[in-house]
PDB file of C-alpha atoms in Angstrom:
ATOM      1  CA  UNK A   7      -0.099   0.092   0.043  1.00 54.00           C
ATOM      2  CA  UNK A   8       1.069   3.484  -0.539  1.00 61.00           C
ATOM      3  CA  UNK A   9       0.884   5.767   2.622  1.00 59.00           C
ATOM      4  CA  UNK A  10      -0.330   9.483   1.793  1.00 62.00           C
ATOM      5  CA  UNK A  11       0.210  11.757   4.735  1.00 62.00           C
ATOM      6  CA  UNK A  12      -1.744  15.059   5.318  1.00 64.00           C
ATOM      7  CA  UNK A  13      -1.898  17.252   8.322  1.00 61.00           C
ATOM      8  CA  UNK A  14      -4.279  15.386  10.832  1.00 63.00           C
ATOM      9  CA  UNK A  15      -4.716  12.332   8.216  1.00 67.00           C
ATOM     10  CA  UNK A  16      -3.484   9.454   7.015  1.00 69.00           C
ATOM     11  CA  UNK A  17      -4.433   7.431   3.925  1.00 71.00           C
ATOM     12  CA  UNK A  18      -3.591   3.857   2.722  1.00 70.00           C
ATOM     13  CA  UNK A  19      -3.829   3.509  -0.970  1.00 68.00           C
ATOM     14  CA  UNK A  20      -3.689  -0.265  -2.137  1.00 65.00           C
ATOM     15  CA  UNK A  21      -1.342  -1.240  -4.813  1.00 63.00           C
ATOM     16  CA  UNK A  22      -3.162  -3.703  -7.068  1.00 63.00           C
ATOM     17  CA  UNK A  23       0.182  -4.914  -8.468  1.00 63.00           C
ATOM     18  CA  UNK A  24       0.974  -6.191  -5.042  1.00 60.00           C
ATOM     19  CA  UNK A  25      -1.453  -8.119  -3.319  1.00 60.00           C
ATOM     20  CA  UNK A  26      -0.501  -9.481   0.012  1.00 61.00           C
ATOM     21  CA  UNK A  27      -1.008 -12.941   1.143  1.00 68.00           C
ATOM     22  CA  UNK A  28      -0.834 -12.130   4.971  1.00 74.00           C
ATOM     23  CA  UNK A  29      -2.084  -9.092   6.907  1.00 78.00           C
ATOM     24  CA  UNK A  30       0.483  -6.393   8.239  1.00 82.00           C
ATOM     25  CA  UNK A  31      -0.921  -4.829  11.101  1.00 89.00           C
ATOM     26  CA  UNK A  32      -0.478  -1.186  12.293  1.00 89.00           C
ATOM     27  CA  UNK A  33      -1.489   0.666  15.229  1.00 93.00           C
ATOM     28  CA  UNK A  34      -2.232   4.376  15.526  1.00 91.00           C
ATOM     29  CA  UNK A  35      -2.619   6.099  18.908  1.00 92.00           C
ATOM     30  CA  UNK A  36      -4.016   9.651  19.632  1.00 91.00           C
ATOM     31  CA  UNK A  37      -2.815  11.573  22.702  1.00 90.00           C
ATOM     32  CA  UNK A  38      -5.007  13.693  25.000  1.00 90.00           C
ATOM     33  CA  UNK A  39      -6.494  16.989  23.481  1.00 87.00           C
ATOM     34  CA  UNK A  40      -6.096  15.640  19.837  1.00 83.00           C
ATOM     35  CA  UNK A  41      -8.148  13.579  17.209  1.00 86.00           C
ATOM     36  CA  UNK A  42      -6.799  12.028  13.771  1.00 88.00           C
ATOM     37  CA  UNK A  43      -8.550  10.683  10.867  1.00 90.00           C
ATOM     38  CA  UNK A  44      -7.434   8.000   8.436  1.00 91.00           C
ATOM     39  CA  UNK A  45      -8.468   6.174   5.420  1.00 90.00           C
ATOM     40  CA  UNK A  46      -7.858   2.247   5.447  1.00 90.00           C
ATOM     41  CA  UNK A  47      -6.932   0.228   2.579  1.00 86.00           C
ATOM     42  CA  UNK A  48     -10.665  -0.747   1.590  1.00 89.00           C
ATOM     43  CA  UNK A  49     -11.739   2.966   1.650  1.00 89.00           C
ATOM     44  CA  UNK A  50     -13.307   2.911   5.253  1.00 93.00           C
ATOM     45  CA  UNK A  51     -12.806   6.326   6.826  1.00 93.00           C
ATOM     46  CA  UNK A  52     -12.150   6.424  10.503  1.00 95.00           C
ATOM     47  CA  UNK A  53     -11.814   9.274  12.889  1.00 95.00           C
ATOM     48  CA  UNK A  54     -10.150   8.814  16.305  1.00 94.00           C
ATOM     49  CA  UNK A  55     -11.041  10.693  19.363  1.00 94.00           C
ATOM     50  CA  UNK A  56      -8.607  11.774  22.007  1.00 93.00           C
ATOM     51  CA  UNK A  57      -6.681   9.106  23.942  1.00 94.00           C
ATOM     52  CA  UNK A  58      -7.663   6.320  21.604  1.00 95.00           C
ATOM     53  CA  UNK A  59      -6.032   3.493  19.609  1.00 96.00           C
ATOM     54  CA  UNK A  60      -6.877   1.511  16.601  1.00 96.00           C
ATOM     55  CA  UNK A  61      -5.078  -1.481  15.474  1.00 96.00           C
ATOM     56  CA  UNK A  62      -5.705  -2.550  11.555  1.00 93.00           C
ATOM     57  CA  UNK A  63      -4.381  -4.203   8.441  1.00 91.00           C
ATOM     58  CA  UNK A  64      -2.278  -1.969   6.089  1.00 84.00           C
ATOM     59  CA  UNK A  65      -4.243  -4.087   3.488  1.00 85.00           C
ATOM     60  CA  UNK A  66      -7.277  -6.441   4.359  1.00 87.00           C
ATOM     61  CA  UNK A  67      -6.853 -10.088   3.432  1.00 85.00           C
ATOM     62  CA  UNK A  68      -9.415 -12.828   3.690  1.00 84.00           C
ATOM     63  CA  UNK A  69     -13.074 -13.151   4.259  1.00 90.00           C
ATOM     64  CA  UNK A  70     -13.518 -10.259   7.035  1.00 93.00           C
ATOM     65  CA  UNK A  71     -11.833  -6.936   7.560  1.00 94.00           C
ATOM     66  CA  UNK A  72     -11.072  -7.052  11.311  1.00 95.00           C
ATOM     67  CA  UNK A  73      -9.753  -3.943  13.398  1.00 97.00           C
ATOM     68  CA  UNK A  74      -9.177  -3.540  17.127  1.00 97.00           C
ATOM     69  CA  UNK A  75     -10.435  -0.430  18.876  1.00 97.00           C
ATOM     70  CA  UNK A  76      -9.634   1.096  22.534  1.00 97.00           C
ATOM     71  CA  UNK A  77     -11.204   4.602  23.003  1.00 96.00           C
ATOM     72  CA  UNK A  78     -13.608   6.186  20.567  1.00 96.00           C
ATOM     73  CA  UNK A  79     -13.985   6.241  16.918  1.00 97.00           C
ATOM     74  CA  UNK A  80     -16.454   7.353  14.193  1.00 96.00           C
ATOM     75  CA  UNK A  81     -16.371   4.912  11.161  1.00 96.00           C
ATOM     76  CA  UNK A  82     -17.886   5.302   7.732  1.00 94.00           C
ATOM     77  CA  UNK A  83     -17.309   1.684   6.369  1.00 95.00           C
ATOM     78  CA  UNK A  84     -16.975   1.094   2.798  1.00 92.00           C
ATOM     79  CA  UNK A  85     -19.555  -1.394   1.602  1.00 90.00           C
ATOM     80  CA  UNK A  86     -18.378  -4.725   0.734  1.00 89.00           C
ATOM     81  CA  UNK A  87     -21.229  -7.359   0.973  1.00 85.00           C
ATOM     82  CA  UNK A  88     -18.575 -10.354   0.749  1.00 88.00           C
ATOM     83  CA  UNK A  89     -16.242  -9.049   3.237  1.00 91.00           C
ATOM     84  CA  UNK A  90     -18.107  -7.836   6.462  1.00 93.00           C
ATOM     85  CA  UNK A  91     -16.216  -5.082   8.701  1.00 95.00           C
ATOM     86  CA  UNK A  92     -15.612  -6.280  12.202  1.00 95.00           C
ATOM     87  CA  UNK A  93     -14.599  -3.878  14.941  1.00 96.00           C
ATOM     88  CA  UNK A  94     -13.268  -5.510  18.227  1.00 96.00           C
ATOM     89  CA  UNK A  95     -13.323  -3.720  21.589  1.00 94.00           C
ATOM     90  CA  UNK A  96     -12.739  -6.512  24.001  1.00 89.00           C
ATOM     91  CA  UNK A  97     -15.597  -8.749  24.547  1.00 88.00           C
ATOM     92  CA  UNK A  98     -17.689  -5.930  22.577  1.00 92.00           C
ATOM     93  CA  UNK A  99     -17.826  -6.794  18.880  1.00 94.00           C
ATOM     94  CA  UNK A 100     -19.400  -4.951  16.195  1.00 94.00           C
ATOM     95  CA  UNK A 101     -20.097  -6.383  12.622  1.00 93.00           C
ATOM     96  CA  UNK A 102     -21.297  -4.213   9.605  1.00 91.00           C
ATOM     97  CA  UNK A 103     -21.427  -4.315   5.867  1.00 71.00           C
ATOM     98  CA  UNK A 104     -21.490  -0.461   5.005  1.00 75.00           C
ATOM     99  CA  UNK A 105     -22.716   2.126   7.355  1.00 90.00           C
ATOM    100  CA  UNK A 106     -21.811   5.047   9.561  1.00 92.00           C
ATOM    101  CA  UNK A 107     -21.785   4.858  13.332  1.00 95.00           C
ATOM    102  CA  UNK A 108     -19.822   5.548  16.508  1.00 95.00           C
ATOM    103  CA  UNK A 109     -18.128   3.531  19.188  1.00 95.00           C
ATOM    104  CA  UNK A 110     -16.996   4.575  22.629  1.00 94.00           C
ATOM    105  CA  UNK A 111     -14.869   1.910  24.481  1.00 94.00           C
ATOM    106  CA  UNK A 112     -12.649   3.779  26.620  1.00 92.00           C
ATOM    107  CA  UNK A 113     -11.454   0.747  29.303  1.00 88.00           C
ATOM    108  CA  UNK A 114     -11.724   3.362  32.407  1.00 87.00           C
ATOM    109  CA  UNK A 115     -15.567   3.771  31.508  1.00 88.00           C
ATOM    110  CA  UNK A 116     -18.323   1.537  32.980  1.00 89.00           C
ATOM    111  CA  UNK A 117     -19.933   0.984  29.557  1.00 91.00           C
ATOM    112  CA  UNK A 118     -19.326   0.586  25.957  1.00 94.00           C
ATOM    113  CA  UNK A 119     -21.648   2.417  23.483  1.00 94.00           C
ATOM    114  CA  UNK A 120     -22.226   2.043  19.654  1.00 95.00           C
ATOM    115  CA  UNK A 121     -24.357   4.791  18.083  1.00 96.00           C
ATOM    116  CA  UNK A 122     -25.946   4.193  14.712  1.00 95.00           C
ATOM    117  CA  UNK A 123     -26.432   7.202  12.306  1.00 94.00           C
ATOM    118  CA  UNK A 124     -27.165   5.118   9.283  1.00 92.00           C
ATOM    119  CA  UNK A 125     -27.223   1.699   7.893  1.00 92.00           C
ATOM    120  CA  UNK A 126     -27.403  -1.260  10.367  1.00 90.00           C
ATOM    121  CA  UNK A 127     -24.790  -3.025  12.544  1.00 93.00           C
ATOM    122  CA  UNK A 128     -24.926  -6.230  14.523  1.00 94.00           C
ATOM    123  CA  UNK A 129     -23.525  -5.862  18.218  1.00 94.00           C
ATOM    124  CA  UNK A 130     -22.581  -9.037  19.883  1.00 92.00           C
ATOM    125  CA  UNK A 131     -21.005  -9.658  23.316  1.00 89.00           C
ATOM    126  CA  UNK A 132     -21.174 -12.774  25.711  1.00 81.00           C
ATOM    127  CA  UNK A 133     -24.089 -14.660  24.071  1.00 85.00           C
ATOM    128  CA  UNK A 134     -26.026 -11.617  23.363  1.00 90.00           C
ATOM    129  CA  UNK A 135     -26.602 -10.339  19.903  1.00 92.00           C
ATOM    130  CA  UNK A 136     -28.671  -7.253  18.742  1.00 92.00           C
ATOM    131  CA  UNK A 137     -29.356  -5.564  15.308  1.00 92.00           C
ATOM    132  CA  UNK A 138     -29.296  -1.737  15.535  1.00 93.00           C
ATOM    133  CA  UNK A 139     -31.181   0.406  13.427  1.00 93.00           C
ATOM    134  CA  UNK A 140     -30.546   4.189  12.698  1.00 94.00           C
ATOM    135  CA  UNK A 141     -30.915   6.661  15.540  1.00 95.00           C
ATOM    136  CA  UNK A 142     -30.450   3.688  18.154  1.00 96.00           C
ATOM    137  CA  UNK A 143     -27.509   3.336  20.680  1.00 95.00           C
ATOM    138  CA  UNK A 144     -26.549   0.095  22.495  1.00 95.00           C
ATOM    139  CA  UNK A 145     -24.831   0.228  25.751  1.00 94.00           C
ATOM    140  CA  UNK A 146     -23.015  -2.697  27.167  1.00 93.00           C
ATOM    141  CA  UNK A 147     -22.334  -2.866  30.841  1.00 92.00           C
ATOM    142  CA  UNK A 148     -18.657  -3.776  31.250  1.00 90.00           C
ATOM    143  CA  UNK A 149     -19.181  -5.400  34.591  1.00 89.00           C
ATOM    144  CA  UNK A 150     -22.466  -7.518  33.649  1.00 89.00           C
ATOM    145  CA  UNK A 151     -21.821  -7.770  29.958  1.00 88.00           C
ATOM    146  CA  UNK A 152     -25.625  -6.794  29.553  1.00 90.00           C
ATOM    147  CA  UNK A 153     -26.657  -5.217  26.502  1.00 93.00           C
ATOM    148  CA  UNK A 154     -29.503  -2.764  26.317  1.00 93.00           C
ATOM    149  CA  UNK A 155     -30.734  -0.336  23.261  1.00 95.00           C
ATOM    150  CA  UNK A 156     -32.476   2.996  23.283  1.00 94.00           C
ATOM    151  CA  UNK A 157     -33.516   5.648  20.801  1.00 95.00           C
ATOM    152  CA  UNK A 158     -31.073   8.705  20.950  1.00 94.00           C
ATOM    153  CA  UNK A 159     -30.197  11.938  19.184  1.00 92.00           C
ATOM    154  CA  UNK A 160     -26.861  10.738  17.583  1.00 93.00           C
ATOM    155  CA  UNK A 161     -25.466  14.056  17.095  1.00 90.00           C
ATOM    156  CA  UNK A 162     -24.753  13.864  20.886  1.00 89.00           C
ATOM    157  CA  UNK A 163     -22.638  11.249  20.574  1.00 90.00           C
ATOM    158  CA  UNK A 164     -20.858  11.715  17.070  1.00 92.00           C
ATOM    159  CA  UNK A 165     -20.631  15.291  16.763  1.00 89.00           C
ATOM    160  CA  UNK A 166     -17.236  15.203  18.173  1.00 89.00           C
ATOM    161  CA  UNK A 167     -15.660  13.897  14.773  1.00 88.00           C
ATOM    162  CA  UNK A 168     -16.843  17.152  12.983  1.00 85.00           C
ATOM    163  CA  UNK A 169     -14.947  19.241  16.029  1.00 85.00           C
ATOM    164  CA  UNK A 170     -18.230  19.950  18.213  1.00 89.00           C
ATOM    165  CA  UNK A 171     -19.073  18.611  21.666  1.00 87.00           C
ATOM    166  CA  UNK A 172     -22.949  18.760  22.675  1.00 89.00           C
ATOM    167  CA  UNK A 173     -24.053  17.812  26.111  1.00 88.00           C
ATOM    168  CA  UNK A 174     -27.807  17.579  26.886  1.00 87.00           C
ATOM    169  CA  UNK A 175     -28.942  15.557  29.751  1.00 85.00           C
ATOM    170  CA  UNK A 176     -25.660  14.016  30.498  1.00 84.00           C
ATOM    171  CA  UNK A 177     -24.215  13.498  34.000  1.00 87.00           C
ATOM    172  CA  UNK A 178     -21.370  15.560  35.076  1.00 92.00           C
ATOM    173  CA  UNK A 179     -19.143  12.732  35.401  1.00 87.00           C
ATOM    174  CA  UNK A 180     -19.582  11.734  31.531  1.00 83.00           C
ATOM    175  CA  UNK A 181     -19.147  15.588  30.764  1.00 88.00           C
ATOM    176  CA  UNK A 182     -15.898  15.826  32.656  1.00 89.00           C
ATOM    177  CA  UNK A 183     -14.681  12.541  31.427  1.00 85.00           C
ATOM    178  CA  UNK A 184     -15.144  13.810  27.741  1.00 86.00           C
ATOM    179  CA  UNK A 185     -13.386  17.149  28.623  1.00 88.00           C
ATOM    180  CA  UNK A 186     -10.580  15.872  30.454  1.00 87.00           C
ATOM    181  CA  UNK A 187      -9.391  14.138  27.328  1.00 86.00           C
ATOM    182  CA  UNK A 188      -9.324  17.519  25.503  1.00 82.00           C
TER     183      UNK A 188
END
């Protein structure tokens, strides 16, 4: 793949003349007070929020496109029906074909949330599985691994990837956790 670096963004452009037989994985970290965006080799766009980590292959090989996330990211997944896109955050797994959504999976917080803007995603953990529809958010309790779903205003949870923070009816603890990373 050819790496193209720009200010605050990294893109991977696959080279068709050299298809890899095995995945070479990279990790990217963001520090407190910053975010970063990248375009993966399949065309999927990812925005990483502050204090986050994404592990991903330079070029996807095989039947599934698997990445690992710690922290918070917003994904616009390139559609590929023959190769599902999978995000692993510990025991919390999200499976998609093409959609836009956010995941918040900071290890020090009590929950992992997935907020769907459009498309559909399947959220799986500890024997539970549910399908999210647009405007819904799943929350997994990290102690009990119990999943629950509710309707939300998605912009409250995804606006950060366009440089905005919106806080409505959120606990002071949640607001301070978000602001402390910035």
